[in-house]
CSV table of C-alpha atoms in Angstrom, one decimal:
chain,number,residue,atom,x,y,z
Y,12,MET,CA,72.2,-36.0,-264.9
Y,13,SER,CA,71.5,-39.5,-265.1
Y,14,GLU,CA,68.5,-41.9,-266.2
Y,15,VAL,CA,64.9,-40.9,-264.7
Y,16,LYS,CA,63.5,-43.1,-263.3
Y,17,LYS,CA,61.9,-42.2,-260.0
Y,18,ILE,CA,60.0,-39.0,-259.8
Y,19,LEU,CA,58.7,-36.8,-257.5
Y,20,ALA,CA,55.9,-34.9,-259.0
Y,21,VAL,CA,54.5,-32.0,-257.0
Y,22,THR,CA,51.1,-30.2,-258.0
Y,23,ASN,CA,49.0,-27.0,-257.0
Y,24,ASN,CA,46.2,-28.3,-260.3
Y,25,PHE,CA,44.9,-31.8,-260.1
Y,26,PRO,CA,41.6,-33.3,-260.3
Y,27,THR,CA,39.9,-33.9,-257.0
Y,28,PRO,CA,37.4,-36.9,-256.1
Y,29,ARG,CA,35.5,-33.4,-256.1
Y,30,PHE,CA,37.1,-31.4,-258.8
Y,31,PRO,CA,38.0,-34.2,-260.7
Y,32,GLU,CA,38.2,-32.3,-263.8
Y,33,LYS,CA,40.3,-30.0,-262.9
Y,34,GLY,CA,44.2,-30.6,-264.1
Y,35,VAL,CA,43.7,-33.4,-265.6
Y,36,PHE,CA,46.4,-32.4,-268.6
Y,37,VAL,CA,48.8,-32.9,-266.1
Y,38,MET,CA,47.2,-35.9,-264.7
Y,39,ASN,CA,48.7,-37.4,-268.0
Y,40,ILE,CA,51.7,-35.9,-268.4
Y,41,LEU,CA,52.5,-37.8,-265.2
Y,42,LYS,CA,50.5,-41.2,-267.2
Y,43,GLU,CA,52.4,-41.3,-270.1
Y,44,MET,CA,55.3,-40.9,-268.0
Y,45,ARG,CA,54.5,-43.7,-265.9
Y,46,ARG,CA,53.5,-45.6,-268.9
Y,47,GLN,CA,57.0,-45.4,-270.0
Y,48,GLY,CA,59.0,-46.9,-266.7
Y,49,ILE,CA,59.0,-44.5,-264.3
Y,50,GLU,CA,58.3,-45.2,-260.6
Y,51,VAL,CA,55.4,-41.6,-260.1
Y,52,ASP,CA,54.8,-39.7,-256.8
Y,53,VAL,CA,52.4,-37.0,-256.6
Y,54,ILE,CA,52.0,-34.6,-254.1
Y,55,ALA,CA,49.1,-32.0,-255.0
Y,56,PRO,CA,47.6,-30.9,-252.2
Y,57,ILE,CA,44.1,-29.4,-251.9
Y,58,SER,CA,42.7,-25.3,-251.8
Y,59,LEU,CA,40.1,-26.5,-248.1
Y,60,GLY,CA,38.1,-23.2,-250.0
Y,61,THR,CA,37.8,-24.9,-253.6
Y,62,GLU,CA,36.8,-27.8,-251.6
Y,63,PHE,CA,34.1,-25.9,-249.9
Y,64,LYS,CA,32.6,-24.4,-252.9
Y,65,ARG,CA,31.5,-27.8,-254.4
Y,66,MET,CA,31.0,-29.1,-250.9
Y,67,LYS,CA,27.7,-30.3,-253.0
Y,68,ARG,CA,29.3,-32.3,-255.7
Y,69,SER,CA,29.0,-36.0,-254.8
Y,70,PRO,CA,32.6,-37.1,-254.3
Y,71,VAL,CA,34.1,-39.6,-258.0
Y,72,LYS,CA,36.7,-42.3,-257.3
Y,73,VAL,CA,39.7,-41.0,-260.6
Y,74,ASP,CA,42.1,-43.6,-261.3
Y,75,PHE,CA,45.5,-42.3,-261.6
Y,76,GLU,CA,46.2,-45.7,-263.0
Y,77,GLY,CA,49.0,-46.4,-261.2
Y,78,LEU,CA,50.7,-43.2,-259.3
Y,79,ASN,CA,51.2,-42.7,-256.2
Y,80,VAL,CA,49.4,-39.8,-254.9
Y,81,ILE,CA,48.5,-37.9,-251.4
Y,82,GLN,CA,46.8,-35.5,-251.7
Y,83,PRO,CA,46.9,-32.9,-248.2
Y,84,TYR,CA,44.5,-30.2,-247.0
Y,85,TYR,CA,45.8,-26.8,-246.6
Y,86,LEU,CA,43.6,-23.7,-245.8
Y,87,SER,CA,44.5,-20.7,-248.9
Y,88,ILE,CA,43.2,-17.0,-248.3
Y,89,PRO,CA,41.4,-15.9,-251.4
Y,90,GLN,CA,42.3,-12.5,-253.2
Y,91,ARG,CA,39.8,-10.1,-252.6
Y,92,PHE,CA,42.2,-7.6,-251.4
Y,93,PRO,CA,44.3,-5.8,-254.0
Y,94,ARG,CA,46.4,-3.5,-251.2
Y,95,PHE,CA,47.4,-7.2,-249.5
Y,96,ARG,CA,48.2,-9.5,-253.1
Y,97,LYS,CA,51.7,-10.3,-252.5
Y,98,ALA,CA,51.6,-10.8,-248.8
Y,99,ILE,CA,48.2,-13.4,-249.3
Y,100,THR,CA,49.9,-14.5,-252.0
Y,101,ARG,CA,53.3,-15.8,-250.1
Y,102,ILE,CA,51.2,-16.3,-246.7
Y,103,ASN,CA,49.8,-19.2,-249.3
Y,104,ASP,CA,52.7,-20.1,-251.3
Y,105,PHE,CA,54.0,-21.0,-247.6
Y,106,LEU,CA,50.7,-22.7,-246.9
Y,107,PHE,CA,50.6,-24.6,-248.8
Y,108,GLY,CA,54.7,-25.7,-249.3
Y,109,LEU,CA,54.2,-26.6,-245.1
Y,110,ALA,CA,51.6,-29.0,-246.7
Y,111,VAL,CA,53.9,-30.7,-249.4
Y,112,TRP,CA,56.3,-30.7,-246.9
Y,113,LEU,CA,53.8,-32.1,-244.1
Y,114,CYS,CA,53.9,-35.3,-246.6
Y,115,TYR,CA,57.7,-35.1,-248.4
Y,116,ARG,CA,58.8,-39.1,-247.7
Y,117,LYS,CA,62.3,-38.5,-248.1
Y,118,LYS,CA,63.6,-41.1,-251.2
Y,119,ASP,CA,66.4,-41.2,-254.1
Y,120,TYR,CA,64.5,-39.3,-256.5
Y,121,ASP,CA,66.5,-38.8,-260.2
Y,122,LEU,CA,63.9,-35.0,-260.6
Y,123,VAL,CA,61.3,-33.6,-259.6
Y,124,TYR,CA,58.3,-32.1,-261.4
Y,125,THR,CA,56.9,-29.2,-261.5
Y,126,HIS,CA,53.8,-27.5,-263.5
Y,127,PHE,CA,53.5,-23.8,-263.1
Y,128,LEU,CA,55.6,-22.1,-260.8
Y,129,GLN,CA,53.2,-22.1,-258.0
Y,130,SER,CA,53.2,-25.8,-257.2
Y,131,ALA,CA,58.1,-25.2,-258.2
Y,132,ILE,CA,58.5,-23.0,-255.4
Y,133,PRO,CA,57.3,-24.5,-252.2
Y,134,VAL,CA,60.1,-27.1,-252.9
Y,135,ILE,CA,62.8,-24.3,-254.0
Y,136,THR,CA,61.1,-22.6,-250.2
Y,137,PHE,CA,61.2,-26.1,-248.2
Y,138,LEU,CA,62.8,-29.4,-249.7
Y,139,ARG,CA,65.8,-28.1,-252.5
Y,140,ARG,CA,68.1,-29.1,-250.0
Y,141,ASN,CA,66.8,-32.7,-249.8
Y,142,THR,CA,65.5,-33.6,-253.2
Y,143,ALA,CA,67.1,-34.7,-256.6
Y,144,PRO,CA,67.1,-32.1,-259.5
Y,145,ILE,CA,64.0,-29.2,-259.8
Y,146,LEU,CA,62.3,-29.5,-262.7
Y,147,LEU,CA,59.8,-26.5,-264.1
Y,148,ASN,CA,56.9,-27.2,-266.6
Y,149,LEU,CA,56.5,-23.1,-267.4
Y,150,GLY,CA,52.7,-24.1,-268.9
Y,151,GLU,CA,51.5,-20.2,-268.2
Y,152,SER,CA,49.7,-19.0,-270.3
Y,153,ASP,CA,50.8,-15.6,-269.3
Y,154,PRO,CA,53.7,-15.3,-266.6
Y,155,TRP,CA,54.5,-12.1,-267.1
Y,156,ASP,CA,51.2,-11.4,-264.7
Y,157,TYR,CA,53.9,-13.3,-261.8
Y,158,ASP,CA,54.9,-9.4,-261.9
Y,159,ILE,CA,51.7,-8.1,-259.9
Y,160,TYR,CA,52.2,-11.0,-257.0
Y,161,TYR,CA,56.2,-11.4,-256.7
Y,162,GLY,CA,57.4,-8.0,-258.6
Y,163,LYS,CA,60.3,-9.2,-261.8
Y,164,LYS,CA,63.2,-9.8,-259.4
Y,165,GLY,CA,61.2,-11.8,-257.2
Y,166,TRP,CA,59.4,-14.4,-259.3
Y,167,LEU,CA,63.0,-14.6,-261.8
Y,168,ASN,CA,65.3,-15.1,-258.8
Y,169,TYR,CA,61.9,-18.2,-258.1
Y,170,LEU,CA,63.1,-19.3,-262.2
Y,171,GLN,CA,67.0,-18.6,-261.3
Y,172,LYS,CA,66.9,-21.8,-258.4
Y,173,VAL,CA,65.6,-24.3,-260.2
Y,174,THR,CA,67.8,-27.4,-262.4
Y,175,LEU,CA,65.7,-27.2,-265.9
Y,176,LEU,CA,63.0,-24.9,-267.5
Y,177,VAL,CA,60.1,-26.8,-269.9
Y,178,THR,CA,58.1,-24.0,-272.2
Y,179,VAL,CA,55.4,-25.4,-273.5
Y,180,SER,CA,55.2,-21.5,-275.6
Y,181,LYS,CA,58.2,-19.7,-277.8
Y,182,VAL,CA,56.7,-17.4,-276.3
Y,183,ASN,CA,57.3,-17.9,-273.3
Y,184,TYR,CA,60.9,-19.5,-274.7
Y,185,ASP,CA,61.6,-15.9,-275.3
Y,186,TYR,CA,60.3,-13.9,-271.9
Y,187,VAL,CA,61.6,-16.5,-269.6
Y,188,LEU,CA,65.1,-15.7,-272.1
Y,189,SER,CA,64.5,-11.8,-271.8
Y,190,LEU,CA,64.7,-12.0,-268.0
Y,191,ASP,CA,67.8,-13.5,-267.5
Y,192,ALA,CA,69.9,-14.8,-270.8
Y,193,ASN,CA,72.0,-16.7,-268.6
Y,194,LEU,CA,69.2,-19.5,-268.2
Y,195,LYS,CA,69.1,-20.5,-271.6
Y,196,GLU,CA,71.9,-23.2,-271.5
Y,197,ARG,CA,68.8,-25.7,-268.7
Y,198,THR,CA,65.7,-23.8,-270.6
Y,199,ARG,CA,64.1,-26.2,-273.4
Y,200,TYR,CA,61.3,-25.2,-276.1
Y,201,ILE,CA,59.0,-28.4,-275.1
Y,202,PRO,CA,55.6,-28.4,-277.1
Y,203,ASN,CA,52.9,-30.1,-275.2
Y,204,GLY,CA,50.8,-33.1,-276.3
Y,205,VAL,CA,47.9,-34.8,-276.3
Y,206,ASN,CA,47.4,-38.5,-275.8
Y,207,THR,CA,46.5,-39.4,-279.3
Y,208,ASN,CA,45.4,-43.7,-278.3
Y,209,PHE,CA,42.5,-41.6,-275.8
Y,210,PHE,CA,42.6,-38.6,-278.1
Y,211,LYS,CA,41.7,-39.9,-281.2
Y,212,PRO,CA,38.2,-39.1,-284.2
Y,213,LEU,CA,34.9,-41.2,-283.1
Y,214,ASP,CA,31.8,-42.4,-285.2
Y,215,PHE,CA,30.2,-38.7,-286.0
Y,216,VAL,CA,27.9,-40.7,-286.7
Y,217,GLU,CA,27.5,-42.6,-283.1
Y,218,SER,CA,28.9,-40.2,-280.9
Y,219,ARG,CA,25.2,-37.5,-282.8
Y,220,LYS,CA,23.7,-40.7,-281.3
Y,221,LYS,CA,25.6,-41.3,-277.7
Y,222,LEU,CA,24.5,-38.0,-277.0
Y,223,GLY,CA,21.2,-37.1,-278.5
Y,224,LEU,CA,22.2,-34.8,-280.3
Y,225,ASP,CA,20.4,-34.3,-283.8
Y,226,LEU,CA,22.0,-35.1,-286.7
Y,227,ALA,CA,21.3,-32.8,-289.1
Y,228,THR,CA,22.6,-29.8,-286.9
Y,229,LYS,CA,25.2,-28.0,-286.7
Y,230,TYR,CA,27.2,-28.1,-284.1
Y,231,ILE,CA,30.1,-26.5,-282.3
Y,232,VAL,CA,31.7,-27.1,-278.6
Y,233,PHE,CA,33.8,-24.4,-276.6
Y,234,CYS,CA,36.4,-25.6,-274.3
Y,235,GLY,CA,38.3,-24.1,-271.4
Y,236,HIS,CA,37.1,-22.0,-268.2
Y,237,LEU,CA,34.0,-20.0,-268.5
Y,238,ASP,CA,35.7,-17.3,-267.8
Y,239,GLU,CA,36.4,-13.7,-270.5
Y,240,ARG,CA,40.2,-14.7,-270.6
Y,241,LYS,CA,38.9,-17.7,-273.0
Y,242,GLY,CA,35.6,-16.5,-274.3
Y,243,PRO,CA,32.2,-18.3,-274.4
Y,244,LEU,CA,29.9,-15.3,-274.4
Y,245,ARG,CA,31.9,-14.6,-277.7
Y,246,VAL,CA,31.2,-18.1,-279.7
Y,247,TYR,CA,27.6,-17.2,-278.5
Y,248,GLU,CA,27.6,-13.6,-279.3
Y,249,ALA,CA,28.8,-15.2,-282.7
Y,250,ILE,CA,26.2,-18.2,-283.5
Y,251,LYS,CA,23.2,-16.5,-281.7
Y,252,GLY,CA,20.0,-15.8,-283.9
Y,253,SER,CA,21.9,-18.1,-286.2
Y,254,SER,CA,20.6,-22.0,-286.4
Y,255,ILE,CA,23.9,-23.5,-285.3
Y,256,LYS,CA,24.2,-25.0,-281.5
Y,257,GLY,CA,26.5,-24.4,-278.8
Y,258,ILE,CA,28.0,-27.1,-276.8
Y,259,PHE,CA,30.2,-25.1,-274.5
Y,260,LEU,CA,32.4,-27.7,-272.0
Y,261,GLY,CA,33.8,-26.2,-268.8
Y,262,SER,CA,33.1,-25.6,-265.0
Y,263,ASN,CA,34.8,-22.3,-263.2
Y,264,GLY,CA,34.4,-19.0,-264.6
Y,265,PRO,CA,31.1,-16.0,-264.3
Y,266,ASP,CA,30.2,-16.4,-268.3
Y,267,VAL,CA,28.5,-18.8,-268.9
Y,268,PRO,CA,26.2,-18.6,-272.3
Y,269,VAL,CA,22.4,-18.7,-271.9
Y,270,GLY,CA,19.9,-18.4,-274.6
Y,271,ASP,CA,18.0,-20.6,-277.6
Y,272,GLU,CA,20.9,-21.2,-279.0
Y,273,VAL,CA,23.1,-23.3,-276.7
Y,274,ALA,CA,22.8,-26.5,-276.8
Y,275,TYR,CA,24.8,-27.8,-273.3
Y,276,VAL,CA,26.8,-26.1,-270.8
Y,277,GLY,CA,28.8,-27.2,-268.2
Y,278,PRO,CA,31.6,-29.7,-267.6
Y,279,VAL,CA,31.5,-33.5,-268.4
Y,280,GLU,CA,34.1,-36.7,-267.0
Y,281,ASN,CA,37.1,-35.9,-269.1
Y,282,GLY,CA,35.9,-40.2,-270.7
Y,283,LEU,CA,33.2,-37.7,-272.3
Y,284,VAL,CA,34.9,-35.2,-273.8
Y,285,PRO,CA,36.6,-37.4,-277.1
Y,286,LEU,CA,33.4,-38.0,-277.8
Y,287,TYR,CA,31.6,-34.1,-277.7
Y,288,LEU,CA,34.8,-33.9,-279.6
Y,289,SER,CA,34.6,-36.1,-282.3
Y,290,ALA,CA,30.1,-35.6,-282.1
Y,291,CYS,CA,30.7,-31.2,-283.3
Y,292,ASP,CA,30.7,-29.6,-287.0
Y,293,ALA,CA,33.5,-27.3,-285.5
Y,294,PHE,CA,36.1,-26.6,-282.8
Y,295,VAL,CA,35.8,-23.0,-281.7
Y,296,LEU,CA,38.6,-21.0,-279.2
Y,297,PRO,CA,38.3,-17.5,-278.9
Y,298,SER,CA,41.2,-17.6,-276.2
Y,299,ARG,CA,42.9,-14.1,-275.1
Y,300,SER,CA,46.4,-16.0,-273.8
Y,301,GLU,CA,47.4,-19.1,-273.4
Y,302,GLY,CA,50.4,-21.2,-273.0
Y,303,MET,CA,50.0,-23.6,-275.4
Y,304,SER,CA,46.2,-24.7,-275.1
Y,305,ASN,CA,45.6,-28.5,-273.7
Y,306,ALA,CA,42.0,-28.1,-274.9
Y,307,VAL,CA,43.8,-27.8,-279.0
Y,308,LEU,CA,45.3,-29.9,-278.8
Y,309,GLU,CA,43.3,-31.8,-277.5
Y,310,ALA,CA,40.5,-31.2,-280.5
Y,311,MET,CA,42.7,-31.0,-283.5
Y,312,ALA,CA,43.3,-35.3,-282.4
Y,313,CYS,CA,40.0,-35.7,-282.9
Y,314,CYS,CA,40.4,-33.9,-286.2
Y,315,ILE,CA,37.8,-31.4,-286.1
Y,316,PRO,CA,38.7,-28.2,-287.7
Y,317,LEU,CA,39.7,-25.8,-285.7
Y,318,VAL,CA,38.3,-21.8,-285.2
Y,319,VAL,CA,41.2,-20.0,-282.9
Y,320,SER,CA,42.7,-17.1,-281.9
Y,321,ASP,CA,45.1,-14.9,-284.3
Y,322,LYS,CA,47.7,-15.7,-281.2
Y,323,SER,CA,51.2,-16.1,-281.5
Y,324,PHE,CA,50.3,-19.1,-279.0
Y,325,ASN,CA,48.9,-21.0,-281.5
Y,326,THR,CA,49.8,-20.3,-285.3
Y,327,ASP,CA,53.7,-20.4,-284.0
Y,328,PHE,CA,52.5,-25.0,-284.4
Y,329,LEU,CA,49.3,-24.6,-286.3
Y,330,THR,CA,48.7,-24.2,-289.6
Y,331,SER,CA,45.8,-22.6,-291.3
Y,332,GLU,CA,45.4,-26.2,-293.7
Y,333,VAL,CA,43.5,-27.3,-289.6
Y,334,ALA,CA,42.7,-23.8,-287.9
Y,335,THR,CA,41.2,-21.1,-288.6
Y,336,PHE,CA,43.2,-17.8,-287.5
Y,337,VAL,CA,40.5,-14.7,-285.8
Y,338,ASP,CA,41.3,-11.8,-284.0
Y,339,PRO,CA,40.2,-13.5,-280.7
Y,340,ASP,CA,37.7,-9.9,-280.0
Y,341,ASN,CA,35.7,-9.6,-283.0
Y,342,VAL,CA,32.5,-11.5,-282.8
Y,343,ALA,CA,32.3,-11.0,-286.8
Y,344,ASP,CA,35.8,-12.4,-287.4
Y,345,ILE,CA,34.6,-15.5,-284.7
Y,346,LYS,CA,31.4,-15.2,-286.8
Y,347,GLN,CA,32.9,-15.7,-290.1
Y,348,GLY,CA,35.4,-18.2,-288.9
Y,349,ILE,CA,32.5,-20.4,-287.9
Y,350,ASN,CA,31.0,-20.1,-290.9
Y,351,ALA,CA,34.2,-21.0,-293.3
Y,352,VAL,CA,35.3,-24.1,-291.5
Y,353,LEU,CA,31.1,-25.3,-291.6
Y,354,GLU,CA,31.7,-24.9,-295.3
Y,355,ALA,CA,31.7,-28.4,-296.3
Y,356,LYS,CA,33.8,-28.5,-298.2
Y,357,ARG,CA,36.7,-26.1,-296.6
Y,358,ASN,CA,35.8,-28.9,-293.5
Y,359,ALA,CA,36.4,-31.7,-295.3
Y,360,GLU,CA,39.0,-30.2,-296.4
Y,361,MET,CA,40.8,-29.6,-292.5
Y,362,ARG,CA,39.3,-33.1,-290.8
Y,363,THR,CA,42.3,-34.7,-293.6
Y,364,ALA,CA,45.1,-32.5,-292.6
Y,365,LEU,CA,44.1,-33.5,-289.1
Y,366,LYS,CA,45.4,-36.5,-289.1
Y,367,VAL,CA,48.0,-35.9,-290.5
Y,368,PHE,CA,49.1,-33.1,-288.5
Y,369,ARG,CA,47.9,-34.5,-285.3
Y,370,ASP,CA,50.5,-37.7,-284.2
Y,371,GLN,CA,53.1,-34.8,-284.1
Y,372,PHE,CA,51.9,-33.8,-281.2
Y,373,SER,CA,51.8,-36.9,-278.7
Y,374,ILE,CA,52.3,-36.8,-275.2
Y,375,GLU,CA,54.5,-40.6,-276.0
Y,376,THR,CA,56.9,-37.4,-277.4
Y,377,ARG,CA,56.9,-35.3,-275.6
Y,378,ILE,CA,57.2,-37.3,-272.5
Y,379,LYS,CA,60.5,-38.4,-274.0
Y,380,ARG,CA,61.4,-35.7,-275.1
Y,381,ILE,CA,61.7,-34.0,-271.3
Y,382,LEU,CA,63.2,-37.2,-269.5
Y,383,ASN,CA,65.9,-36.8,-272.6
Y,384,PHE,CA,66.4,-33.4,-271.3
Y,385,ALA,CA,66.5,-34.1,-268.0
Y,386,ALA,CA,68.6,-36.5,-267.9
Y,387,GLY,CA,71.3,-34.3,-270.0
Y,388,ASN,CA,70.9,-35.1,-273.8
């Protein structure tokens, strides 16, 4: 394949005016491609169901920074009936794909970039004969769950039809090859990256003053969906009854911490995330599963000590110098991990180590690796 100069990106996870925090990490990948001189067209259909849930929100302007974005609406059916899970999934895939196909304008694309399998399916189904090679970024936390929706042979069939596969974790890479060893030649493990020019340590005292946080209080910060997999309630239980305050940045999910130890819970604009991270004493995310957490990378880039799960999706790239690893299901272990990183000497040592470690995971380097892979290098 020759040098990549023009890309079509298809995604079901992208910011919208009423849901600007959705899929920011996907948008950041495409923005970095644009910064590296690639022309990027984006088709990112919006589910009417998702839009309806957020009608009370006032729409905001999303800055796409040079990306050519089309966001058509499409109808999707809620997954409320497990008995009909596979049928509903296929209908939703078709409706999403139809929205993509209706917006597609044939150009001389060098590559079609898709993020997550369900963004690749409509390209494979509707556009495969009309487009350039297809690259799938398989960033799912539990890709084997697709067995439930498609059957193992069903979703393997989709993997076999994409031209190139990128996995964000070694676990996903090994799992793909366990399904079909013949995929090895067109599969590459390329860890996630973060915009280190945006996510960087800000002045601790100034950050607290801007957010109205007490200078003497110990604050921990959680970033992610407010659900059982990510574990905000386990984090809250770990600080309950202590003088530590928790800041929970997230929106989706039923697990909303409530109590005296909660300083803030809810979504924030992406531009404020580095400020919150820089104002806190530790970042805590006891996820049960991940592909490779962008939230962890963002915290790491802001040089805030990490308390994260002792699972391979973290231990494959983090070290004990920059992170304390805990059992994500053991509240006592999470509490012990938090107390350990809040100890002054340990906290300072971790921040110093993170200043060196952060540069290994820049989004600029990651995109160069992806584009080189797509170009056959």
